[in-house]
Coordinates of C-alpha atoms and ligand atoms in Angstrom, one line a residue:
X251 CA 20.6 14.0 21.8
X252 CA 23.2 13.3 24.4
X253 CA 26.6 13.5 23.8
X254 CA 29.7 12.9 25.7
X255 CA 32.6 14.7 25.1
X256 CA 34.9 14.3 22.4
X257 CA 37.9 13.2 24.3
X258 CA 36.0 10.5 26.5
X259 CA 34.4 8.7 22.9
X260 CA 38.3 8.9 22.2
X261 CA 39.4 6.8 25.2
X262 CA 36.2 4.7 25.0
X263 CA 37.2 3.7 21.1
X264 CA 40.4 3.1 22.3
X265 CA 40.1 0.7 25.1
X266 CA 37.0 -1.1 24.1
X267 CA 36.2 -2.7 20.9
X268 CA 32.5 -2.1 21.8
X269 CA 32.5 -0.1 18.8
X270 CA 32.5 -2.1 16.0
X271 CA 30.3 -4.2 18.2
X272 CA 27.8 -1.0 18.3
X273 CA 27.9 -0.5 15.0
X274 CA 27.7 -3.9 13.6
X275 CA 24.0 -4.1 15.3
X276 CA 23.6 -1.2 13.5
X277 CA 24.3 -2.4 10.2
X278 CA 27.3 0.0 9.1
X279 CA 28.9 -0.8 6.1
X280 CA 32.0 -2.6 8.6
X281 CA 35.0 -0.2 6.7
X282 CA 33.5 2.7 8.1
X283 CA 32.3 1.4 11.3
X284 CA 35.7 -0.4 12.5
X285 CA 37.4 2.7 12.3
X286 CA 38.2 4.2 15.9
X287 CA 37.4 7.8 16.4
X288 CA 40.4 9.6 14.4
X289 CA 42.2 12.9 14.7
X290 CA 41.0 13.2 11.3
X291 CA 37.4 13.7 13.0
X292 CA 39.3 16.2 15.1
X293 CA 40.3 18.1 12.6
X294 CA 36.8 19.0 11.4
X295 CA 35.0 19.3 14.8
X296 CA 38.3 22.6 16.0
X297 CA 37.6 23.6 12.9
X298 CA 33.4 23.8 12.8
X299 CA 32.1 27.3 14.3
X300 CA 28.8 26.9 15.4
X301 CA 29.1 30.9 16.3
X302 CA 28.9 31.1 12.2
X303 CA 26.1 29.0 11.7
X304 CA 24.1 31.0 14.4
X305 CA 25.2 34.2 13.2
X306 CA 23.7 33.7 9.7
X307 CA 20.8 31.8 10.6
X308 CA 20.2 34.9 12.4
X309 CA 20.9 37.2 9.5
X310 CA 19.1 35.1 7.3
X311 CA 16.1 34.9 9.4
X312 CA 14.9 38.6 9.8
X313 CA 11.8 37.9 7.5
X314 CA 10.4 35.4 5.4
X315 CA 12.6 34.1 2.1
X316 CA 10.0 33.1 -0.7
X317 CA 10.8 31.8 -3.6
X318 CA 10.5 34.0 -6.7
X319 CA 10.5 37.5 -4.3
X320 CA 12.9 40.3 -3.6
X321 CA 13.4 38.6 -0.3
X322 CA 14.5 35.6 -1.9
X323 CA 16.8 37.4 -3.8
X324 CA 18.3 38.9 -0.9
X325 CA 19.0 35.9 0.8
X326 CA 21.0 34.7 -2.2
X327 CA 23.1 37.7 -2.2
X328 CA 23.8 37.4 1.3
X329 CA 25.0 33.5 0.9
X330 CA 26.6 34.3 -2.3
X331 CA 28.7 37.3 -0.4
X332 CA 29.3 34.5 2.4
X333 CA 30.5 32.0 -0.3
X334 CA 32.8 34.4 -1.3
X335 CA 34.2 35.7 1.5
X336 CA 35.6 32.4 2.1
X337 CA 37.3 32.0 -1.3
X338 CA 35.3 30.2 -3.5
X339 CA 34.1 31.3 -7.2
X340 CA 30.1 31.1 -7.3
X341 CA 27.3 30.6 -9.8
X342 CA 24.0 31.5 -9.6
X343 CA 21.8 29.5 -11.5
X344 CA 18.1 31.2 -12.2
X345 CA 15.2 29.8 -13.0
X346 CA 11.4 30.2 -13.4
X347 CA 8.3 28.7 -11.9
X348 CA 4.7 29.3 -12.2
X349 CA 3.5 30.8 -8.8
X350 CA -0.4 30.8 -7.8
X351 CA -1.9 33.6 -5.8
X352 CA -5.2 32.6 -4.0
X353 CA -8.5 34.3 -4.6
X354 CA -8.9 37.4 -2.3
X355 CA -12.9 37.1 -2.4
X356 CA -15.1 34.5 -3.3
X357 CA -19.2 35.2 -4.0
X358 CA -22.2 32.3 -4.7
X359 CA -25.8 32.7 -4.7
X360 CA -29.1 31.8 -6.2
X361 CA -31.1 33.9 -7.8
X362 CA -34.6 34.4 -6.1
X363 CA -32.8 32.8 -2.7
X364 CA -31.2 34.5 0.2
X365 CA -29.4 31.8 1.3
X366 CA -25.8 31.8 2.0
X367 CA -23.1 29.2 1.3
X368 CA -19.4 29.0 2.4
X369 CA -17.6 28.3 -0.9
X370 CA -13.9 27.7 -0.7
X371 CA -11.6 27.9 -3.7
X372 CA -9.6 25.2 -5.3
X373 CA -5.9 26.0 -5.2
X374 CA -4.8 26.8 -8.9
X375 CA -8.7 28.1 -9.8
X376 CA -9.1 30.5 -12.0
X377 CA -11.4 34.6 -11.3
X378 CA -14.1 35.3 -12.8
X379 CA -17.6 35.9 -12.8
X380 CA -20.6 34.3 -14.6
X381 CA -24.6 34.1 -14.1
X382 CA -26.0 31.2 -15.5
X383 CA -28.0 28.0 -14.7
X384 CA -27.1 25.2 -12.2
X385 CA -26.5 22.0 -14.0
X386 CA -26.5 18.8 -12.1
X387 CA -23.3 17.0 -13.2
X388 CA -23.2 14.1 -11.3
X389 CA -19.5 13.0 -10.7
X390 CA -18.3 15.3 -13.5
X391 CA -17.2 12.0 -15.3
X392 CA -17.0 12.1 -19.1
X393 CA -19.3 9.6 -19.8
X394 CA -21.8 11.6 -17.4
X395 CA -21.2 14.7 -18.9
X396 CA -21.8 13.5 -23.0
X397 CA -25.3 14.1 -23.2
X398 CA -25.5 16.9 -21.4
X399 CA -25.4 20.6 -22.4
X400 CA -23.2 22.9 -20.0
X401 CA -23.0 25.7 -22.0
X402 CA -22.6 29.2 -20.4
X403 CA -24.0 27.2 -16.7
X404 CA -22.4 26.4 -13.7
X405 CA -21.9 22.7 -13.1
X406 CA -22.4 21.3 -9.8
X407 CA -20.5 18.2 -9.5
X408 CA -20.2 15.8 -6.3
X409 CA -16.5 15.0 -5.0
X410 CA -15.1 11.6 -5.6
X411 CA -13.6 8.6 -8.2
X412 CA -11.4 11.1 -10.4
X413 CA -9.5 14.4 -9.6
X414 CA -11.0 18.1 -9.1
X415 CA -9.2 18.9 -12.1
X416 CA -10.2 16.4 -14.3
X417 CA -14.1 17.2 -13.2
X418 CA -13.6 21.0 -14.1
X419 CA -11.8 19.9 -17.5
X420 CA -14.4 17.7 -18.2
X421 CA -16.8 20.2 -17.5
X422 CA -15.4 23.5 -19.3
X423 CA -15.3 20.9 -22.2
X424 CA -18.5 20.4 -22.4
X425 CA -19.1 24.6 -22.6
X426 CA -19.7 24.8 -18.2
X427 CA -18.4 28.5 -17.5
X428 CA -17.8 27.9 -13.7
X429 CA -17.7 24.6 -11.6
X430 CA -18.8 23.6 -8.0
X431 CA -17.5 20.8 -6.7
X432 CA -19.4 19.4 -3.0
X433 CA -18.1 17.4 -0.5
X434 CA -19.1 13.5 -0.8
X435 CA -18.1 13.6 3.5
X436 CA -18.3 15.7 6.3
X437 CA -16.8 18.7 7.0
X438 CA -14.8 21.6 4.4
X439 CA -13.6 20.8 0.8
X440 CA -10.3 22.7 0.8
X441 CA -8.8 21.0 -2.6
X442 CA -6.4 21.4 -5.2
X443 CA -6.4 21.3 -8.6
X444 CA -2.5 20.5 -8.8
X445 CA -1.1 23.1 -11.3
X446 CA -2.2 25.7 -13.3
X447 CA -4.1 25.3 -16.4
X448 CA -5.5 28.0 -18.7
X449 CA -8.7 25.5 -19.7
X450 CA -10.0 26.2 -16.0
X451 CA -13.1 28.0 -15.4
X452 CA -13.8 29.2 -12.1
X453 CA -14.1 26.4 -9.6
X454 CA -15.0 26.5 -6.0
X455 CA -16.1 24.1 -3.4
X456 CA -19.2 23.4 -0.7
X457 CA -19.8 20.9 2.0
X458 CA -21.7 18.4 1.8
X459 CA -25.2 19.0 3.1
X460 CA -24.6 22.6 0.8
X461 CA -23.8 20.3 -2.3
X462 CA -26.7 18.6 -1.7
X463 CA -29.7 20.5 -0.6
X464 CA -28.6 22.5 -3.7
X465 CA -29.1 19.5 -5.9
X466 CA -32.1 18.2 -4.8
X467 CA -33.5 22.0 -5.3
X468 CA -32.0 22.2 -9.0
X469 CA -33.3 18.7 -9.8
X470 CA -37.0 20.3 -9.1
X471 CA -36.4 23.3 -10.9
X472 CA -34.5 25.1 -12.7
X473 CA -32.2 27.9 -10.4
X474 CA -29.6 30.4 -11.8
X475 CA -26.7 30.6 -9.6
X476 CA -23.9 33.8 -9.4
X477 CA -20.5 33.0 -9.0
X478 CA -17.1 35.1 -8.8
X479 CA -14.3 34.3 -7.9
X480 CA -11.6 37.4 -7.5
X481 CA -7.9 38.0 -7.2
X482 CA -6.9 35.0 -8.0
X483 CA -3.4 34.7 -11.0
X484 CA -0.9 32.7 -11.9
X485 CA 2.5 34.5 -12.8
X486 CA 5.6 33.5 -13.5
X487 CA 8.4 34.2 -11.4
X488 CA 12.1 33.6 -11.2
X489 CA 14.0 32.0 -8.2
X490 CA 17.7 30.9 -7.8
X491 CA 19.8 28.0 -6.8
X492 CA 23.4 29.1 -5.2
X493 CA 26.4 27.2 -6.2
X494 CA 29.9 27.1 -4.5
X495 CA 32.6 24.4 -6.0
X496 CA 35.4 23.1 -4.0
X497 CA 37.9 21.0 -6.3
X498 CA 40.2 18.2 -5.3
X499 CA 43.4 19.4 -4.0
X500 CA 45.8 17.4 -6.1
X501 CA 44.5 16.7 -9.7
X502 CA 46.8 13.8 -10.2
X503 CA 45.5 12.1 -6.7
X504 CA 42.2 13.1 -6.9
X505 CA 39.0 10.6 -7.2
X506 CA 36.0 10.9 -9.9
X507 CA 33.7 11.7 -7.4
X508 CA 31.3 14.2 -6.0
X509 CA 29.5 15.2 -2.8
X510 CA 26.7 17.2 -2.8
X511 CA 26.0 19.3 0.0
X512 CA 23.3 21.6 0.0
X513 CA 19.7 23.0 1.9
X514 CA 16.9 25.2 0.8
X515 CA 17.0 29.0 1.4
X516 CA 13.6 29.6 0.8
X517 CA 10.9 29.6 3.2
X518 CA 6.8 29.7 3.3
X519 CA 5.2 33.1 3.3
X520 CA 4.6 34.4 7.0
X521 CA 7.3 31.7 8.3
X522 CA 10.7 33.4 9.3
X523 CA 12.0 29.7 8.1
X524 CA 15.0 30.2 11.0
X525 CA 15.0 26.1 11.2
X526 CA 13.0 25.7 7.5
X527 CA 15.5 26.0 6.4
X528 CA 18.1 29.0 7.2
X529 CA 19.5 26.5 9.9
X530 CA 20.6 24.1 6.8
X531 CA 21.3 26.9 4.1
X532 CA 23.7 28.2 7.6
X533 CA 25.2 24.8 8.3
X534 CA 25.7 24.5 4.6
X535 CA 27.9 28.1 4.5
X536 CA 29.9 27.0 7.6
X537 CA 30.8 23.4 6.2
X538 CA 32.0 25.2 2.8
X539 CA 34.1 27.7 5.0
X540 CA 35.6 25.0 6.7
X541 CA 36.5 22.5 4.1
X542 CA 38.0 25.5 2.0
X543 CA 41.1 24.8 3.4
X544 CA 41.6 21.1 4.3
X545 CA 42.7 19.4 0.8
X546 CA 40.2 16.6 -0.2
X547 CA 40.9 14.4 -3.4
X548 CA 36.7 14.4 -3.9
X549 CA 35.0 17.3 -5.7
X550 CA 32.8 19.2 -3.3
X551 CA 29.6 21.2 -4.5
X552 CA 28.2 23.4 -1.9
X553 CA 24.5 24.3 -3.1
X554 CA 21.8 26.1 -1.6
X555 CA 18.7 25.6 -3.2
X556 CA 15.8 27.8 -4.3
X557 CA 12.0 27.1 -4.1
X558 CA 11.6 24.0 -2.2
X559 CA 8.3 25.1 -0.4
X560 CA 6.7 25.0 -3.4
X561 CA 7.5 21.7 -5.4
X562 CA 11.3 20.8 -5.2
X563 CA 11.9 23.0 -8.2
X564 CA 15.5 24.2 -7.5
X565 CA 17.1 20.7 -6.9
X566 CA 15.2 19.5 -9.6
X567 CA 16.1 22.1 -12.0
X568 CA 19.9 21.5 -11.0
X569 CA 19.8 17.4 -11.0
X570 CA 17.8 18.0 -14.8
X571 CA 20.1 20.1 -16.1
X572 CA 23.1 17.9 -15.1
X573 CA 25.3 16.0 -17.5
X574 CA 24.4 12.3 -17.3
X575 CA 28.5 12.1 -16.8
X576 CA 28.3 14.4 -13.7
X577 CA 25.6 12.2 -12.4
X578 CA 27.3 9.4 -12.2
X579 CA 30.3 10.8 -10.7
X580 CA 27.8 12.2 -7.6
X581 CA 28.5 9.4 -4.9
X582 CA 26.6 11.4 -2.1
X583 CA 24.1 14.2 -1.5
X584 CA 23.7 15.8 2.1
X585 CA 20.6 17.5 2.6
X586 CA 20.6 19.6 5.6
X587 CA 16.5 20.5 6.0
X588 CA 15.9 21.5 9.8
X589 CA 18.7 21.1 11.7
X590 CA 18.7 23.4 14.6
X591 CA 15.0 23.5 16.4
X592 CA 15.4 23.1 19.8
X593 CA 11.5 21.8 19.8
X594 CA 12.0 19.0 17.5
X595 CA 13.5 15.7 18.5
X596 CA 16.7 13.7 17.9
X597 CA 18.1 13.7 14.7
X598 CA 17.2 11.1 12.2
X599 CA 18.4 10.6 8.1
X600 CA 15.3 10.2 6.3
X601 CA 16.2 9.0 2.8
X602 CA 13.8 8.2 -0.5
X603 CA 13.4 4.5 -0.2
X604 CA 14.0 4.0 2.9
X605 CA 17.3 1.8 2.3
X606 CA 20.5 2.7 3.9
X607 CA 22.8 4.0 1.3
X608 CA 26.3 5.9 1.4
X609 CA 25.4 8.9 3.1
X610 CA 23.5 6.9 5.8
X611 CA 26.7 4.5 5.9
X612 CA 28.8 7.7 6.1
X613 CA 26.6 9.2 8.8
X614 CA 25.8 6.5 11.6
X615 CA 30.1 5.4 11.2
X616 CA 30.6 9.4 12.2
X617 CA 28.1 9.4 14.6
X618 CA 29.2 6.4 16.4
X619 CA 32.5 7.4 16.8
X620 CA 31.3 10.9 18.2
X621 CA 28.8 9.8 19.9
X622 CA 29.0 6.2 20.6
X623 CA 25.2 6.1 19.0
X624 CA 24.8 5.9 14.7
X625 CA 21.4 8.0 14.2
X626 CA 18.9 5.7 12.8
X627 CA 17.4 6.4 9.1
X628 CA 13.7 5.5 8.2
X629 CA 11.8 6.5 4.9
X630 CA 11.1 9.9 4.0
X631 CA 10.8 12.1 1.1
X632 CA 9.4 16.1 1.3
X633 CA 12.8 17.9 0.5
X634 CA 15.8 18.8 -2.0
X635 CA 17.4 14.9 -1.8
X636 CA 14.5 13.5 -3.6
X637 CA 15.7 14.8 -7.3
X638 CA 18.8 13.0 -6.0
X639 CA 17.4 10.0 -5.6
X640 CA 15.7 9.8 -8.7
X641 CA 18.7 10.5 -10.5
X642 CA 20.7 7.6 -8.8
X643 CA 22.6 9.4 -6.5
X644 CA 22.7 8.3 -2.6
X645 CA 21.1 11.0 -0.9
X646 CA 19.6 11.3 2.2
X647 CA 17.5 14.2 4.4
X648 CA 19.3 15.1 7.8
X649 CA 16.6 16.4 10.0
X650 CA 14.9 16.2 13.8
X651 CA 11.9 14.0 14.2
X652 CA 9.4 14.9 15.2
X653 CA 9.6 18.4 14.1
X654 CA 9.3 21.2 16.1
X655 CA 5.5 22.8 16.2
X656 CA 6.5 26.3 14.8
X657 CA 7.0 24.6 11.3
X658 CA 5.5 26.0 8.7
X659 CA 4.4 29.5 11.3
X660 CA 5.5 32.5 12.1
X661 CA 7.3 31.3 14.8
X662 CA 10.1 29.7 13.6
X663 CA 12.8 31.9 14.8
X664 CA 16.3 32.5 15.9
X665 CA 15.3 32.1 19.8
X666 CA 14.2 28.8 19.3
X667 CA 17.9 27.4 17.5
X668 CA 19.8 25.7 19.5
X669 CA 23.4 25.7 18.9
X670 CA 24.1 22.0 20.9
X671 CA 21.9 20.9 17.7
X672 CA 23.7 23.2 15.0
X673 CA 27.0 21.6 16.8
X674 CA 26.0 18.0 16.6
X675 CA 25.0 18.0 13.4
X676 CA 27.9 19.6 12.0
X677 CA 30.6 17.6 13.4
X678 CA 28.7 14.4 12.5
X679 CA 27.6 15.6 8.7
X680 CA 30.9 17.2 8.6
X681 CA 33.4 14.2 9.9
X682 CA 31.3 12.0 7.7
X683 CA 32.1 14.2 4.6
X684 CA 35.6 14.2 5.6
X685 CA 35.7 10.3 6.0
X686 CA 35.1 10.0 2.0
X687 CA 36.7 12.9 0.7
X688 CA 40.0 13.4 2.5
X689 CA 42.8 12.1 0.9
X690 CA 44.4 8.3 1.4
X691 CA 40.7 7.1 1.9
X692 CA 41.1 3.4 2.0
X693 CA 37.3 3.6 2.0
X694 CA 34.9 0.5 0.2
X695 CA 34.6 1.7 -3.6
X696 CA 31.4 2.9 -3.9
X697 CA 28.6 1.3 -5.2
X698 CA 25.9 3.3 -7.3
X699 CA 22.6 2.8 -6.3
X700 CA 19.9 2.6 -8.5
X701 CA 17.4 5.1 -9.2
X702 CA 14.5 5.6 -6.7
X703 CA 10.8 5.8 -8.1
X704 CA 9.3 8.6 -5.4
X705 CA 5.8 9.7 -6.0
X706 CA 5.1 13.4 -6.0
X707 CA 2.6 13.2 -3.2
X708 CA 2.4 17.0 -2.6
X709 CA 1.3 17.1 -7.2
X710 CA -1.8 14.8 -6.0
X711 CA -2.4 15.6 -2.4
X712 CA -6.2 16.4 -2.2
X713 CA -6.6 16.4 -5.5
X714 CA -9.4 13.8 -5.5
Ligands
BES71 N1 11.6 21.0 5.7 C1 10.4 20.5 5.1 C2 10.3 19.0 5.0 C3 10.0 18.2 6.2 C4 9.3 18.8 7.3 C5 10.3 16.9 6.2 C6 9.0 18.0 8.4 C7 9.9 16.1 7.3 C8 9.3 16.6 8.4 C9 10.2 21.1 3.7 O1 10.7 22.4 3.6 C10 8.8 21.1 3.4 O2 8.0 21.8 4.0 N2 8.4 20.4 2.4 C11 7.0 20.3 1.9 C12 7.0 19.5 0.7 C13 7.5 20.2 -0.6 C14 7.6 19.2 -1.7 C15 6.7 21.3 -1.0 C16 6.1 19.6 2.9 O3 6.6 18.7 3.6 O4 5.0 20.0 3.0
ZN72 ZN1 12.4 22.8 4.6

């Protein structure tokens, strides 16, 4: 994003009123967006070190950070040390999650045949291995299944009208010991079962024209198929949220409220996760170093949050075991989730419902009086402000759209951060912060907004 210099927006917001002009096309809440650039923003962007945020993105980034792993729990030392070494007290808050390890081999054949498939597992099937016959299960649906006899054979189902996992439940129900499940279009099955469940049987996948060749054969007689599945477990393992508290200055002055801040510090196996999401669990360190000394009269909570790659689980574990009193305090979540690629595009808010809400407000007031622009906001779920938003609390995802094409891969690293990003995003996320929580805020009084119905799409992706 372009960006004049801090002095020139100065000037500019003095000698035009084009600001609130800007803004007001914009749609800023007009408290926030009349206000000239301050020397209260320049207090935060002398103080903001983008050196810092580079420096432990870089630290951070050496290897992959998944959840529920020694290298998980490395990276939570490392920010807990960094918390600390800027003053604050910190909690760690653990927790556990079921994690899924994905078959290492998969085997199918029919007996008498030397014909070769290429099964694929369901995510969340169980190992094992049977020998038994090939039952023709149509679309695995109850009613299908009532009069038939599955016991100790493999049920070949065909894709479609309910979930995978209801057709291998339906079918283990009725006695099947393993389940496949073809295609009902062209090309590979590679499905889910959604979570783990210990009344699974072995279930894998085939194409299509597999699916049904096999069918029509096991319709004219009767073939005993051979399946194993191997390696495959579900264990439980334990990941971490890290929790840094900044109180109000002045008890007697102070406001109710609280701001979140936070960012994941996990990442997905093989990705270093130097923009997903060390850049945010970075920019999230820096912002607590710097507001550790500039008195607000708003409670600040600086959290970094374990296994977001696989579900949400440690924002949701913190915003579920909050007291419905703290809840309501919460005026504002940050979410900092990719916020340095130099690959990825302009930066955007992305927020649960798509509605501007106190953190968008917040944002495009700070970013217009930086940068004589207010970043735009559009709908968007997929990261740690969604538990937010559920609860009630404004929330909203700072990111770069489009992203960058090393997410999710090996190579998301340090070379590819750019510190013009790191630095814009700071001074606008952190001016905006400052706007609400600094003292003498003659700020709008907040309204609560309500709670935002998301759907889990990554529970029922492929699922059906
Ligand atoms: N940082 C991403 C979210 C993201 C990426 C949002 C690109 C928008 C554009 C996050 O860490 C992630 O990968 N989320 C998962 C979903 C999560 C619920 C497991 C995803 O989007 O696949
Ligand atoms: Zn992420």
């Amino acid at each position: 994003m372009k960006k004049p210099v801090l002095k020139l927006t100065i000037a500019a917001a003095i000698t035009a009123g084009a600001f609130s002009f800007q803004a007001a096309a914009v749609q800023v809440e007009p408290v926030y967006a009349q206000q000239p650039v301050n020397v209260l923003d320049h207090k935060i962007v002398q103080h903001f070190n983008v050196e810092n945020v580079y420096q432990n993105i870089d630290y951070l980034s050496k290897e992959p950070r998944i959840a529920g792993t020694e290298s998980e729990e490395k990276a939570v030392q490392y920010i807990q040390s960094q918390f600390q070494s800027y003053g604050y007290e910190t909690e760690i808050q653990s927790f556990t999650f079921l994690s899924y390890t994905e078959p290492e081999s998969i085997f199918l054949s029919i007996e008498g045949s030397d014909e070769t498939f290429t099964p694929a597992a369901f995510t969340y099937t169980v190992s094992g291995g049977i020998t038994g016959e090939l039952a023709v299960a149509g679309l695995g649906k109850k009613e299908e299944l009532a009069e038939l006899d599955l016991t100790g054979k493999i049920a070949l189902i065909q894709r479609g009208e309910i979930s995978f996992a209801e057709k291998v439940l339906n079918a283990a129900e009725k006695g099947a010991a393993g389940v496949i499940i073809y295609n009902n279009t062209d090309g590979a099955l590679n499905g889910t079962l959604g979570e783990a469940n210990d009344a699974y049987v072995p279930a894998v996948s085939l194409t299509k024209a597999e699916g049904e060749a096999l069918a029509a054969k096991a319709a004219a007689e009767t073939l005993t198929a051979s399946l194993t599945v191997e390696g495959a477990s579900v264990d439980e393992k334990t990941s971490h949220n890290v929790i840094a508290v900044k109180k109000p200055a002045n008890q007697t002055k102070a406001t109710n409220d609280i701001i979140v801040v936070g960012a994941h510090h996990d990442s997905v196996p093989g990705a270093p996760g130097a923009n997903d999401d060390a850049s945010g669990s970075a920019m999230t360190l820096e912002l607590a170093r710097l507001f550790k000394d500039i008195p607000t009269d708003t409670e600040l909570r600086f959290i970094t949050f374990g296994a977001e790659e696989v579900g949400l689980l440690g924002s949701e574990y913190y915003v579920d075991g909050l007291p419905e009193e703290e809840v309501s305090r919460m005026i504002a979540n940050f979410n900092l989730d990719m916020v340095g690629s130099r690959d990825a595009g302009d930066l955007v808010m992305m927020t649960a419902d798509g509605e501007p809400n106190l953190v968008t407000e917040l944002a495009q007031a700070s970013s217009t009086r930086l940068n004589g622009e207010a970043i735009p906001y559009l709908e968007g779920g997929r990261s740690d402000h969604v538990p937010f938003a559920e609860a009630g609390v404004p929330a909203a995802l700072f990111i770069h759209d489009p992203a960058e094409p090393w997410y999710h891969t090996p190579d998301d690293t340090i070379d590819k951060i750019s510190k013009e990003k790191l630095q814009d995003v700071g001074e606008i996320v952190g001016t905006a912060i400052y706007e609400k929580a600094r003292f003498d805020n003659q700020g709008i009084k907040v309204k609560k907004a309500s709670k935002v119905k998301v759907p889990h799409l990554y529970h029922n992706e492929d699922i059906q």
